[in-house]
Short mmCIF file of N, CA, C and O in Angstrom, two decimals:
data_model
loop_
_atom_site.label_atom_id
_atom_site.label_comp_id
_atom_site.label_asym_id
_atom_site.label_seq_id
_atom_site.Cartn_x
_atom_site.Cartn_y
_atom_site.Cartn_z
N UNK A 1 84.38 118.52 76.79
CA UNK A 1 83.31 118.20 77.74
C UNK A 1 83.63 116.89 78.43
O UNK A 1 83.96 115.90 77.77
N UNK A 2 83.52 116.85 80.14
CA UNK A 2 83.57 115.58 80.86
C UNK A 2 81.87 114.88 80.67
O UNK A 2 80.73 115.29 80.89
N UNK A 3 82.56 113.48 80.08
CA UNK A 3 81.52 112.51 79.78
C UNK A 3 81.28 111.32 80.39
O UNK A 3 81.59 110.27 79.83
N UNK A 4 80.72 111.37 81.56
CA UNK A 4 80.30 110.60 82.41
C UNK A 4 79.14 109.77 82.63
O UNK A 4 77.98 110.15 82.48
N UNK A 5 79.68 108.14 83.15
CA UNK A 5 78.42 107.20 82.47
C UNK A 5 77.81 107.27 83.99
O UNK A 5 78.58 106.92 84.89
N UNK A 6 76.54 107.66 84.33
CA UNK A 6 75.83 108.34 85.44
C UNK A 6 75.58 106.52 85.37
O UNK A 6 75.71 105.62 84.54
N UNK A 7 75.05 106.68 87.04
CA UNK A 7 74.94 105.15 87.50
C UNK A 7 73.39 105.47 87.82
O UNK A 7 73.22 106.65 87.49
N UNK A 8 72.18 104.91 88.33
CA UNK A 8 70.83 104.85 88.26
C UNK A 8 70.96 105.59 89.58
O UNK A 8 70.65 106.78 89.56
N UNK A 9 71.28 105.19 90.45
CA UNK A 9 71.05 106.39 92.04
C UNK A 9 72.96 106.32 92.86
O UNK A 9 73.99 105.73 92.52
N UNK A 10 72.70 107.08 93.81
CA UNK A 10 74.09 107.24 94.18
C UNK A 10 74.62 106.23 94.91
O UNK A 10 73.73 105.96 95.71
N UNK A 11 75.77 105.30 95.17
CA UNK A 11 76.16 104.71 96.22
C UNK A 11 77.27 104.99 97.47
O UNK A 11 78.06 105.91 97.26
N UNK A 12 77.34 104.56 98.25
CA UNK A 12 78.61 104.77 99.20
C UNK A 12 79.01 103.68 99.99
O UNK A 12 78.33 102.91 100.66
N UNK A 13 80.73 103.74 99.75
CA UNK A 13 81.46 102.55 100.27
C UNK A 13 81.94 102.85 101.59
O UNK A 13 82.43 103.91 101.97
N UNK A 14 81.74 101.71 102.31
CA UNK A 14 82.13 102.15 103.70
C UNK A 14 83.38 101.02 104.32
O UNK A 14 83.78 100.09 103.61
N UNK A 15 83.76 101.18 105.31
CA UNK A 15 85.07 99.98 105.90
C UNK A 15 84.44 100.27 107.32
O UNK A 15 84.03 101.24 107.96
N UNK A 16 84.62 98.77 107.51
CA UNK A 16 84.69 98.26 108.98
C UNK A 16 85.89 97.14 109.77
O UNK A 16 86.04 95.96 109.43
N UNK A 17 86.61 97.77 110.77
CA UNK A 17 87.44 97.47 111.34
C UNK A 17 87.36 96.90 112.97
O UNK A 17 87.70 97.60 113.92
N UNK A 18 86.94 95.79 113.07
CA UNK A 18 86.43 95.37 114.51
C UNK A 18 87.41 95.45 115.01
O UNK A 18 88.42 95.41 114.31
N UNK A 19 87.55 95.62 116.76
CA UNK A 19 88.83 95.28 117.45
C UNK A 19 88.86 93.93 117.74
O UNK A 19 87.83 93.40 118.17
N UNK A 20 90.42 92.91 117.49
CA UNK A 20 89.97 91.66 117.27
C UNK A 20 89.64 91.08 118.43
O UNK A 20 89.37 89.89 118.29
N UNK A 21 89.57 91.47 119.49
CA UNK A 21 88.84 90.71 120.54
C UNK A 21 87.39 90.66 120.97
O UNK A 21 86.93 89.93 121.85
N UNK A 22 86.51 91.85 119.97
CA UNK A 22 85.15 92.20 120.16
C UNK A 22 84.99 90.86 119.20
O UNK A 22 85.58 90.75 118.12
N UNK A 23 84.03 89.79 119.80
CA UNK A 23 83.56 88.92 119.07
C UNK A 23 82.18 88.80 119.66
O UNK A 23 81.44 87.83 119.49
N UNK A 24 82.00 89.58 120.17
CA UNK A 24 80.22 89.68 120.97
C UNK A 24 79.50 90.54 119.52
O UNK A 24 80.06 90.91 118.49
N UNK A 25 77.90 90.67 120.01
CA UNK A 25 77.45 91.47 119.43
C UNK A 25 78.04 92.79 120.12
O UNK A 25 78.12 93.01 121.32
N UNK A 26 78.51 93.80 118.82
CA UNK A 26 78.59 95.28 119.12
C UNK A 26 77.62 96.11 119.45
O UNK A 26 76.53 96.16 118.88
N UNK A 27 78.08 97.02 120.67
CA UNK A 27 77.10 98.01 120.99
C UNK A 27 77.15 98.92 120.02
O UNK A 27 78.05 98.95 119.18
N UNK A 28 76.13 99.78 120.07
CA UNK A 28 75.79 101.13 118.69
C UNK A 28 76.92 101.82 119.28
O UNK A 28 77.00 102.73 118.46
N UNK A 29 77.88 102.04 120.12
CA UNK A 29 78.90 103.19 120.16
C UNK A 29 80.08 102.17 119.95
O UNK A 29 81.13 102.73 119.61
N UNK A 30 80.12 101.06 120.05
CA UNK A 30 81.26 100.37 119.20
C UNK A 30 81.00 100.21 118.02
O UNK A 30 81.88 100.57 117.24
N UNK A 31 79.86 99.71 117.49
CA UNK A 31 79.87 99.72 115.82
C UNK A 31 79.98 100.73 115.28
O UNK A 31 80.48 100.67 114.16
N UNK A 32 79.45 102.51 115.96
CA UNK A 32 79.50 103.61 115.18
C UNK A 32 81.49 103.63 115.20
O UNK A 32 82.05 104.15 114.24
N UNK A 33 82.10 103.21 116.01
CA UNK A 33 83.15 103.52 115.99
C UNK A 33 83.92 102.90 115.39
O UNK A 33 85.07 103.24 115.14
N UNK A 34 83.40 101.93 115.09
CA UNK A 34 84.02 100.92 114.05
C UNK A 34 84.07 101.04 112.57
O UNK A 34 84.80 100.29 111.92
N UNK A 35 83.35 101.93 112.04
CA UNK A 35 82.72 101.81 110.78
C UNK A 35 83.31 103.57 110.14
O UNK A 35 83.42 104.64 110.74
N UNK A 36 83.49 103.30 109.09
CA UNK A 36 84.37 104.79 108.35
C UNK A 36 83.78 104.58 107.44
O UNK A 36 83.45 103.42 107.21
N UNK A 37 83.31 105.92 106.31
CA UNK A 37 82.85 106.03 104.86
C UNK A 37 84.02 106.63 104.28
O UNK A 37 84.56 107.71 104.53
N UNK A 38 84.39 105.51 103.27
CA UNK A 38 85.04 105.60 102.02
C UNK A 38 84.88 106.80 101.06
O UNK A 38 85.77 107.53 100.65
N UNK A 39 83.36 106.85 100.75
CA UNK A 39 83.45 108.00 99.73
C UNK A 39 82.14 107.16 99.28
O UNK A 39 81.67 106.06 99.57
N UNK A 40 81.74 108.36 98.34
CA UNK A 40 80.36 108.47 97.68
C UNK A 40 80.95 108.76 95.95
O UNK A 40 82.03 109.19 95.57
N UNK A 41 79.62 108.28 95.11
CA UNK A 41 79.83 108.17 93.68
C UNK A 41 78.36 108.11 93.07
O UNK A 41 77.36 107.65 93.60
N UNK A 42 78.45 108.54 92.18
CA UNK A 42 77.28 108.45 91.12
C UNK A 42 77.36 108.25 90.03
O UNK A 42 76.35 108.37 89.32
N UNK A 43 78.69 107.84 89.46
CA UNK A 43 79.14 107.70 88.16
C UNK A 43 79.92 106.56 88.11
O UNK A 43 80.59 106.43 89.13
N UNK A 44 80.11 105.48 87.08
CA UNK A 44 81.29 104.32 86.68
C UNK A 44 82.35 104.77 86.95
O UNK A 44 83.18 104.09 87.56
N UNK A 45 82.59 105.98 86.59
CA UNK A 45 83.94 106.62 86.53
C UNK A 45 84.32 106.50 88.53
O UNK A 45 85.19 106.03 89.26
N UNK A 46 83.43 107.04 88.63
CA UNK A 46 83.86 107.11 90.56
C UNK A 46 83.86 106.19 90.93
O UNK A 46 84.85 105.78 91.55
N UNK A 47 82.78 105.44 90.74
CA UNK A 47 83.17 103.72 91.61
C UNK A 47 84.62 103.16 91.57
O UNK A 47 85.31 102.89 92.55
N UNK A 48 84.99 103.03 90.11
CA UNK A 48 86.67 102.86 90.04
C UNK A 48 87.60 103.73 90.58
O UNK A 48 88.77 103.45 90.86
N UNK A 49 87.09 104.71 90.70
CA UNK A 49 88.29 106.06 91.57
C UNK A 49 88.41 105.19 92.75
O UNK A 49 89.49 104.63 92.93
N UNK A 50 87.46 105.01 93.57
CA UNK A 50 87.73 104.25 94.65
C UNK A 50 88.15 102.55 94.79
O UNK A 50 89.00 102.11 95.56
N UNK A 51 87.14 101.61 93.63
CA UNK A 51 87.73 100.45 93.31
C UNK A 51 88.92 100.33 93.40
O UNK A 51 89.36 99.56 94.26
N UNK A 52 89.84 101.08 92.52
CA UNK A 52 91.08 100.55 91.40
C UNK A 52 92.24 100.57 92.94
O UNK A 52 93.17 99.77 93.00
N UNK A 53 92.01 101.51 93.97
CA UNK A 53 92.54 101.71 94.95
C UNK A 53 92.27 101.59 96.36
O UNK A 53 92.71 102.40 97.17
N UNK A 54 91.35 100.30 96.74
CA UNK A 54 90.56 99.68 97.24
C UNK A 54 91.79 98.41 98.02
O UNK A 54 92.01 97.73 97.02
N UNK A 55 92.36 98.00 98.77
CA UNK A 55 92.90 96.55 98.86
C UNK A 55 91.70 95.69 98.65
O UNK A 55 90.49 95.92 98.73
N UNK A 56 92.45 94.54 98.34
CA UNK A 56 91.85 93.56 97.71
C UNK A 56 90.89 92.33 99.09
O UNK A 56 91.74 91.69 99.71
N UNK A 57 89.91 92.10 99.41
CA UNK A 57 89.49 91.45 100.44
C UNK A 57 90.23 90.63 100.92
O UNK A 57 89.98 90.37 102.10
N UNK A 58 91.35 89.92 100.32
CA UNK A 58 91.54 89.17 100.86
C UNK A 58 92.82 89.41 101.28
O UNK A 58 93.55 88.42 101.22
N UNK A 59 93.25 90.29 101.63
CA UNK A 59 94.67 91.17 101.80
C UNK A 59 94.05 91.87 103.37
O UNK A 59 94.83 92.28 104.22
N UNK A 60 92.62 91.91 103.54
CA UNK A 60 92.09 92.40 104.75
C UNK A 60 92.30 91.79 106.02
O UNK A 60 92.67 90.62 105.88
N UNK A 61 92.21 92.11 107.05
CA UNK A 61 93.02 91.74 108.40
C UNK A 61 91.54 91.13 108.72
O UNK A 61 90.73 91.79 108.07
N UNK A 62 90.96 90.23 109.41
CA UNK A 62 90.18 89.64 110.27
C UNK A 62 89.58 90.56 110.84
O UNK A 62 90.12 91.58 111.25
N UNK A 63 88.09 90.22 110.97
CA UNK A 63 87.28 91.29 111.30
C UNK A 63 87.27 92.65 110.57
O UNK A 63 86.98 93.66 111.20
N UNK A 64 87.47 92.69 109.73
CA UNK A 64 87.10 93.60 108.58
C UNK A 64 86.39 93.30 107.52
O UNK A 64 86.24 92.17 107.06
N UNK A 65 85.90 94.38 107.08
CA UNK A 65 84.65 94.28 105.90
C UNK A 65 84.53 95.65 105.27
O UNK A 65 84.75 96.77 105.74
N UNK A 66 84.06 95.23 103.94
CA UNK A 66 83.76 96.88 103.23
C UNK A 66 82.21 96.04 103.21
O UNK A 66 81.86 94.87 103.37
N UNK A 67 81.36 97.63 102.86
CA UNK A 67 79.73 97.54 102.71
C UNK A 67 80.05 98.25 101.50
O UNK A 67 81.06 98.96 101.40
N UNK A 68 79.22 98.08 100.62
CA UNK A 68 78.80 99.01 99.61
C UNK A 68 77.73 99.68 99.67
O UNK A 68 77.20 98.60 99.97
N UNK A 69 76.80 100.47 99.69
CA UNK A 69 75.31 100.86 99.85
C UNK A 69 74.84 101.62 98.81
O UNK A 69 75.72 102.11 98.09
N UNK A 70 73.88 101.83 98.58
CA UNK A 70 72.73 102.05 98.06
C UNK A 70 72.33 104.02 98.91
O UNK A 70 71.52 104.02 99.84
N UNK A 71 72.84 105.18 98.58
CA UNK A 71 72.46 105.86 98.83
C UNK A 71 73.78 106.53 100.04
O UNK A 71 74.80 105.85 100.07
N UNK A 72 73.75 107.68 100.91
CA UNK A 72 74.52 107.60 101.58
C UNK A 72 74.13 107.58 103.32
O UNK A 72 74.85 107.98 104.23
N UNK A 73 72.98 107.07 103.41
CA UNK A 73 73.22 106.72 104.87
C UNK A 73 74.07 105.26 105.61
O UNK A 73 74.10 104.08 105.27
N UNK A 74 74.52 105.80 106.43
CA UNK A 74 75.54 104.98 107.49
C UNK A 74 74.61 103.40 107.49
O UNK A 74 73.44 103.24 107.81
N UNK A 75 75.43 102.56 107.11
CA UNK A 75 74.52 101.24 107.23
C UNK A 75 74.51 100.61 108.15
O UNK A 75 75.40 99.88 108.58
N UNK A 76 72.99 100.95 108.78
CA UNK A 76 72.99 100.02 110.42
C UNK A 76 71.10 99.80 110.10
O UNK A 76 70.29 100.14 109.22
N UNK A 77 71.09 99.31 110.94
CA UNK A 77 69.23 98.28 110.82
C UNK A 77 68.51 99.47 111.12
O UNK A 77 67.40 99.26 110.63
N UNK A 78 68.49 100.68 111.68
CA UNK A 78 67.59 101.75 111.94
C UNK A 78 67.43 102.14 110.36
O UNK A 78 66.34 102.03 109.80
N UNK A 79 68.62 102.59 109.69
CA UNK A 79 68.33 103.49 107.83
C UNK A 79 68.11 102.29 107.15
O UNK A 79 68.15 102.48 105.94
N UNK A 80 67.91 101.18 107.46
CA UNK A 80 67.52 100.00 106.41
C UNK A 80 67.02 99.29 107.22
O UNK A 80 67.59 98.31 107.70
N UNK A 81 65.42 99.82 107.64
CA UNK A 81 64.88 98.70 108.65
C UNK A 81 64.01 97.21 107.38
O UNK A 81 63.49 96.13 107.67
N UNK A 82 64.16 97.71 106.42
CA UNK A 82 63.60 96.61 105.52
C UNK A 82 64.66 95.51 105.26
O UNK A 82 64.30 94.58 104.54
N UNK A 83 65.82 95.49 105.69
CA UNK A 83 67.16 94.79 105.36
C UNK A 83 67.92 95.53 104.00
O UNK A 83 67.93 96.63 103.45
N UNK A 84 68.48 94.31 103.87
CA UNK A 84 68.85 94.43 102.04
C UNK A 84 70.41 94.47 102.13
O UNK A 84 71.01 95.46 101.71
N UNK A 85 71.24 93.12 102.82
CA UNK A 85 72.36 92.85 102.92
C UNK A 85 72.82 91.45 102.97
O UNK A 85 72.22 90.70 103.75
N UNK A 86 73.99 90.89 102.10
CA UNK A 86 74.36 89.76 102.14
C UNK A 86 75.33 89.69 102.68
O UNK A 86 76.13 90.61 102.77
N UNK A 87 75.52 88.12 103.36
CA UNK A 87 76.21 88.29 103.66
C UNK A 87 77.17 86.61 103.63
O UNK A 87 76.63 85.54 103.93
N UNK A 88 78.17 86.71 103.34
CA UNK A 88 79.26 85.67 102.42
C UNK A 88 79.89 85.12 103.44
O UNK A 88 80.65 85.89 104.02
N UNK A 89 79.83 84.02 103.85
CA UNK A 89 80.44 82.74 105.13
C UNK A 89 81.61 82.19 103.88
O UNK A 89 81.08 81.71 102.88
N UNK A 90 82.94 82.24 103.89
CA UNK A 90 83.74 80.90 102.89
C UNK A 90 84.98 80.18 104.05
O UNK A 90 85.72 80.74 104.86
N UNK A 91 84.79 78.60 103.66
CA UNK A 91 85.32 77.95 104.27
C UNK A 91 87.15 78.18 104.02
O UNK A 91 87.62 78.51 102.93
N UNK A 92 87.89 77.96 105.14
CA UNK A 92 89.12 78.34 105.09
C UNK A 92 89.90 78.11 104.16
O UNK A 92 90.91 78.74 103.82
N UNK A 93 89.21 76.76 103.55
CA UNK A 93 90.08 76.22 102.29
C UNK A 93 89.83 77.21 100.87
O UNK A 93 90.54 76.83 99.94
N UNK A 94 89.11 78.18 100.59
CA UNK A 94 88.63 79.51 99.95
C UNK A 94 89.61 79.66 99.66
O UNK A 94 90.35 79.38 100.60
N UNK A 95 90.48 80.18 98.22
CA UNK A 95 91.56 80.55 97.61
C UNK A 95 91.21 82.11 97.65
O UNK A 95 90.16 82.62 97.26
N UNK A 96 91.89 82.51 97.99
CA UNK A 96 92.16 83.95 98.39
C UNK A 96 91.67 84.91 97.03
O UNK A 96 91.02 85.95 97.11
N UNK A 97 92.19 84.23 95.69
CA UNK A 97 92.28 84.85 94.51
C UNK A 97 90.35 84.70 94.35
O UNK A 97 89.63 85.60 93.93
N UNK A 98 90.00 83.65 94.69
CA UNK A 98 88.38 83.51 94.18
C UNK A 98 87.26 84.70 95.37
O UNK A 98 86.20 85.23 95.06
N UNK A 99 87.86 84.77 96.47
CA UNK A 99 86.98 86.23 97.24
C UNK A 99 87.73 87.26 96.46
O UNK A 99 87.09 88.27 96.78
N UNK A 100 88.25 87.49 96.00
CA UNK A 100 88.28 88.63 95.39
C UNK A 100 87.69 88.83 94.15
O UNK A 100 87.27 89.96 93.93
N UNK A 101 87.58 87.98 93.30
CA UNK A 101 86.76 87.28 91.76
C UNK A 101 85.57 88.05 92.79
O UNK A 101 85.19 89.21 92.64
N UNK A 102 85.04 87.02 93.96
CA UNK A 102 83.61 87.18 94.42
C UNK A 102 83.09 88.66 94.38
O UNK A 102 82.24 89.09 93.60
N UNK A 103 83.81 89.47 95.47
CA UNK A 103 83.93 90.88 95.79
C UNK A 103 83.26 91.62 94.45
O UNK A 103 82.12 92.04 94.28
N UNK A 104 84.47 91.61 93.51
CA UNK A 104 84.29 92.05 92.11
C UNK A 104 82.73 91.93 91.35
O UNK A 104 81.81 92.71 91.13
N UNK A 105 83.03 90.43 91.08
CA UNK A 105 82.07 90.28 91.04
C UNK A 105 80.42 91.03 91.00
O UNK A 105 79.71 91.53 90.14
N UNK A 106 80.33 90.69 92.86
CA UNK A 106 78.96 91.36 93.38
C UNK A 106 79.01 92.84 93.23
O UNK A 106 77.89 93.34 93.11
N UNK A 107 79.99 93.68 93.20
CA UNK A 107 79.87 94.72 93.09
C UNK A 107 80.15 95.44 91.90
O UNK A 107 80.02 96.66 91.77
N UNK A 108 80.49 94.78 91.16
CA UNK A 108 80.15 95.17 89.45
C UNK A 108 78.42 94.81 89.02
O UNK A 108 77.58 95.35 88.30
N UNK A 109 78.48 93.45 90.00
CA UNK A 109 76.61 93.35 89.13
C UNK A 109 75.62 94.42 89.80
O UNK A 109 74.47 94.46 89.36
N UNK A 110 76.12 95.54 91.15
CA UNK A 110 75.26 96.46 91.85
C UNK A 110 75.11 97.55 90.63
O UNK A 110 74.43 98.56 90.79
#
């Protein structure tokens, strides 16, 4: 029997890839175009399917970001008009090895 440690509700990881000259606010047909889902999970076991093979944040090109969420709608301010996102400013002098500690981190304590 597969024995799986079920997580409390489902989540889904998503990537965002700005083009590096968009430094305005994005329109809804540039951000929809910007933004890809990773995959969905409901189990420890799945989060690491995707974790363990994840690059590491700080290996990420500028203007990129992963979201994690809470459920699987596309994360934009219309499916979460209540909010419910942080969001992490680190100064350049930031050791590369400690955003990734961070990353970890926050998304082990979700």
């Amino acid at each position: 029997a597969n024995m799986e440690d079920k997580l409390e509700s489902m989540w889904t990881l998503w990537y965002e890839k700005r083009e590096q000259t968009k430094q305005h606010q994005l329109t809804e047909k540039e951000w929809d175009s910007s933004i890809r889902k990773i995959g969905g999970f409901e189990t420890l076991e799945g989060f690491f399917l995707y974790y363990s093979n994840l690059q590491r944040p700080s290996a990420l090109a500028k203007q990129t970001s992963y979201y994690l969420f809470r459920g699987e709608l596309k994360p934009t301010w219309e499916n979460y008009p209540d909010g419910g996102h942080w969001t992490v400013s680190l100064s350049k002098s930031f050791e590369p090895t400690q955003l990734d500690r961070l990353w970890e981190q926050l998304a082990f304590a979700l």
